[in-house]
Every structure is written in C-alpha cells, then in structure tokens.
Amino acid sequence: RFGNSISTSTSYLIDPISMIYGFYFLYFLFGKYIYITILITIFLTIFNFFLIRKTIPIQKEYFEFKSQRISEINNVLNNIKQIKATGLELYFFQKIDNIRNNELRSILRFCYRRVGTIFCSWLSDGLLILGTVGLYVLDGNKLTASQLFSGMSVISIIQDCQADIFAILADSL
C-alpha cells in the first residue's frame, strides 16, 4: 500500500512535467500546430474524467448487489432445514437469481464504460499524431522523417502520461 502511494504521488509530479516538456519539444518541431494536440489532450482528459465519474456509482451498485446476494445465500444456508421443510426452495432460488441478474447487469454496464475509457486511451495516440502532423502538412509545410518520428515518439510519451493521469483520476475518485 505504501509503495502504491509513493508511485501515485510521483506520477502526480512527474506526469505533468513530462507533458509540459513534451509540448515544448513539439512546439519546437511543429510550431503553432501543437495547439490542436493540447486541445485534443484536454478534451480527452475531460471526457475520461466524466466517464470515470459515471463508472463509480455503477461499481458501488455492483458491490451492493453482491453484498445483498451473499447475505441472502447466508440466510438460506443458516435456515436450510426450515426452507426444505416448508418447500420454499424455489422462492429463495428465484430471489437469489434475481439479485444475481441485477449484479450481472451492473457488471455489464461497468464493462461498457471501461471499454469506452480503454477506447479513448487507444484512440488518443492516433488523434494526437493525426491532428498535429495533419494540420502541419495541410498548411503547406514540408514534413521531414526526423520531424515525423521525433513527433510520434514525443506524442507517445504525452499519451502515456495522459493514460497515467486517467489511472490516477480513477484511483483517486
């Protein structure tokens, strides 16, 4: 637990500094065309922040359903003789099954949100490269191979820092 808090606090410090240096280097490579990179980064960060905020209640709902199901199963196991004697097995089976179905629905909703977060993380690298390099070339500038590959590696570093920030946001919320 202590090691995790140290790496998180280091990420709070290192990731923004790395992103600032990355943007500075991109400005050196592409000039004013990095503003699209900054806008895409800000947009994706805000989008993922709200996506994560929507996911938290779903996780809480899942744990409530799971706790309810386990409590009901314990109730059945503690009173199995009375349930068998009165013939209420089907009633309790249906009750536990309904709780489990609600639990599975909340897991499915959580997975959809998680897929959205992963998709944004996957998409951000391509969007950052296409936005920056695309605008640079469309405006009539000549792109060299060293500019392209240096820009791609810096954008990859920015995207990694952005993914770390998403993870920090998810852990802190």
Coordinates of C-alpha atoms in Angstrom, one line a residue:
R1 CA 0.0 0.0 0.0
F2 CA 2.8 2.4 0.9
G3 CA 4.7 1.7 -2.4
N4 CA 1.5 2.3 -4.4
S5 CA 1.0 5.7 -2.7
I6 CA 4.6 6.6 -3.5
S7 CA 4.3 5.8 -7.2
T8 CA 1.0 7.7 -7.3
S9 CA 2.5 10.8 -5.7
T10 CA 5.4 10.5 -8.1
S11 CA 3.0 10.4 -11.0
Y12 CA 1.3 13.5 -9.7
L13 CA 4.6 15.3 -10.0
I14 CA 6.3 13.6 -13.0
D15 CA 3.5 13.2 -15.5
P16 CA 2.6 17.0 -15.7
I17 CA 6.3 17.9 -16.0
S18 CA 6.8 15.3 -18.7
M19 CA 3.7 16.6 -20.6
I20 CA 5.0 20.2 -20.4
Y21 CA 8.4 19.2 -21.7
G22 CA 6.7 17.1 -24.4
F23 CA 4.6 20.1 -25.5
Y24 CA 7.6 22.3 -25.5
F25 CA 9.5 19.9 -27.7
L26 CA 6.5 19.5 -30.0
Y27 CA 6.3 23.3 -30.3
F28 CA 10.0 23.2 -31.3
L29 CA 9.2 20.6 -34.0
F30 CA 5.8 21.8 -35.3
G31 CA 5.3 25.4 -34.0
K32 CA 1.8 26.6 -33.6
Y33 CA 0.3 23.4 -34.8
I34 CA 0.7 21.8 -31.4
Y35 CA -2.3 23.7 -30.1
I36 CA -4.5 21.0 -31.7
T37 CA -2.5 18.5 -29.6
I38 CA -3.1 20.4 -26.5
L39 CA -6.9 20.8 -27.3
I40 CA -7.2 17.0 -28.0
T41 CA -5.4 16.2 -24.8
I42 CA -7.6 18.5 -22.8
F43 CA -10.8 17.2 -24.4
L44 CA -9.9 13.5 -23.9
T45 CA -8.9 14.2 -20.3
I46 CA -12.2 15.9 -19.5
F47 CA -14.1 13.2 -21.4
N48 CA -12.4 10.4 -19.5
F49 CA -12.9 12.2 -16.2
F50 CA -16.6 12.3 -16.7
L51 CA -16.6 8.7 -18.0
I52 CA -14.8 7.6 -14.8
R53 CA -17.2 9.7 -12.7
K54 CA -20.2 7.8 -14.3
T55 CA -18.5 4.5 -13.6
I56 CA -18.1 4.9 -9.8
P57 CA -21.8 4.7 -9.0
I58 CA -22.1 1.5 -11.1
Q59 CA -19.2 -0.1 -9.1
K60 CA -21.0 0.8 -5.9
E61 CA -24.2 -0.6 -7.2
Y62 CA -22.4 -3.8 -8.1
F63 CA -21.0 -4.2 -4.6
E64 CA -24.4 -3.6 -3.1
F65 CA -25.9 -6.3 -5.2
K66 CA -23.1 -8.7 -4.4
S67 CA -23.4 -8.0 -0.7
Q68 CA -27.2 -8.5 -0.9
R69 CA -26.7 -11.8 -2.7
I70 CA -24.2 -13.1 -0.3
S71 CA -26.4 -12.1 2.7
E72 CA -29.3 -13.9 1.1
I73 CA -27.2 -17.0 0.5
N74 CA -26.0 -17.0 4.1
N75 CA -29.7 -16.6 5.2
V76 CA -30.6 -19.7 3.1
L77 CA -27.7 -21.8 4.4
N78 CA -28.4 -20.9 8.0
N79 CA -32.1 -21.8 7.6
I80 CA -31.9 -24.7 5.2
K81 CA -33.8 -27.1 7.4
Q82 CA -36.8 -24.8 7.7
I83 CA -36.7 -23.9 4.0
K84 CA -36.7 -27.6 3.0
A85 CA -39.4 -28.4 5.5
T86 CA -41.7 -25.7 4.1
G87 CA -40.9 -26.2 0.5
L88 CA -39.7 -22.7 -0.2
E89 CA -36.6 -23.6 -2.2
L90 CA -37.9 -22.3 -5.4
Y91 CA -38.8 -18.9 -3.8
F92 CA -35.3 -18.4 -2.4
F93 CA -33.7 -19.7 -5.6
Q94 CA -35.7 -17.1 -7.7
K95 CA -34.9 -14.4 -5.2
I96 CA -31.1 -15.1 -5.3
D97 CA -31.3 -15.5 -9.1
N98 CA -32.9 -12.0 -9.5
I99 CA -30.3 -10.4 -7.3
R100 CA -27.6 -12.2 -9.3
N101 CA -29.1 -10.9 -12.6
N102 CA -29.1 -7.3 -11.2
E103 CA -25.4 -7.9 -10.3
L104 CA -24.6 -9.1 -13.7
R105 CA -26.4 -6.1 -15.3
S106 CA -24.3 -3.7 -13.3
I107 CA -21.1 -5.6 -14.3
L108 CA -22.1 -5.3 -17.9
R109 CA -22.7 -1.6 -17.6
F110 CA -19.4 -1.2 -15.8
C111 CA -17.6 -3.1 -18.7
Y112 CA -19.2 -0.9 -21.3
R113 CA -17.9 2.2 -19.5
R114 CA -14.5 0.6 -19.1
V115 CA -14.3 -0.2 -22.8
G116 CA -15.1 3.4 -23.5
T117 CA -12.1 4.5 -21.4
I118 CA -9.8 2.0 -23.0
F119 CA -11.0 3.0 -26.5
C120 CA -10.3 6.7 -25.7
S121 CA -6.8 5.8 -24.5
W122 CA -6.2 3.8 -27.6
L123 CA -7.7 6.5 -29.9
S124 CA -5.8 9.4 -28.3
D125 CA -2.4 8.4 -29.7
G126 CA -3.7 8.4 -33.3
L127 CA -5.7 11.6 -32.8
L128 CA -2.8 13.4 -31.4
I129 CA -0.5 12.4 -34.2
L130 CA -3.1 13.0 -37.0
G131 CA -4.1 16.3 -35.5
T132 CA -0.6 17.7 -35.2
V133 CA 1.1 16.3 -38.2
G134 CA -2.1 16.5 -40.4
L135 CA -2.5 20.2 -39.8
Y136 CA 1.2 20.9 -40.2
V137 CA 1.2 19.2 -43.6
L138 CA -2.2 20.6 -44.7
D139 CA -1.0 24.1 -44.1
G140 CA 1.7 23.5 -46.8
N141 CA 4.7 22.8 -44.5
K142 CA 7.3 20.2 -45.5
L143 CA 7.5 17.3 -43.1
T144 CA 10.8 15.5 -42.7
A145 CA 11.2 12.0 -41.5
S146 CA 13.1 13.1 -38.4
Q147 CA 10.3 15.5 -37.6
L148 CA 7.7 12.8 -38.0
F149 CA 9.4 10.2 -35.9
S150 CA 10.5 12.6 -33.2
G151 CA 7.0 14.0 -33.1
M152 CA 5.5 10.5 -32.9
S153 CA 7.8 9.5 -30.0
V154 CA 7.0 12.7 -28.1
I155 CA 3.3 12.3 -28.7
S156 CA 3.6 8.7 -27.4
I157 CA 5.2 10.0 -24.2
I158 CA 2.4 12.6 -23.8
Q159 CA -0.2 9.9 -24.4
D160 CA 1.5 7.6 -21.8
C161 CA 1.4 10.5 -19.3
Q162 CA -2.2 11.1 -20.2
A163 CA -3.1 7.4 -19.6
D164 CA -1.3 7.7 -16.2
I165 CA -3.4 10.7 -15.3
F166 CA -6.6 8.8 -16.3
A167 CA -5.5 6.0 -13.9
I168 CA -4.7 8.4 -11.1
L169 CA -8.1 10.0 -11.6
A170 CA -9.8 6.6 -11.4
D171 CA -7.9 5.7 -8.3
S172 CA -8.5 9.0 -6.5
L173 CA -12.2 9.1 -7.2

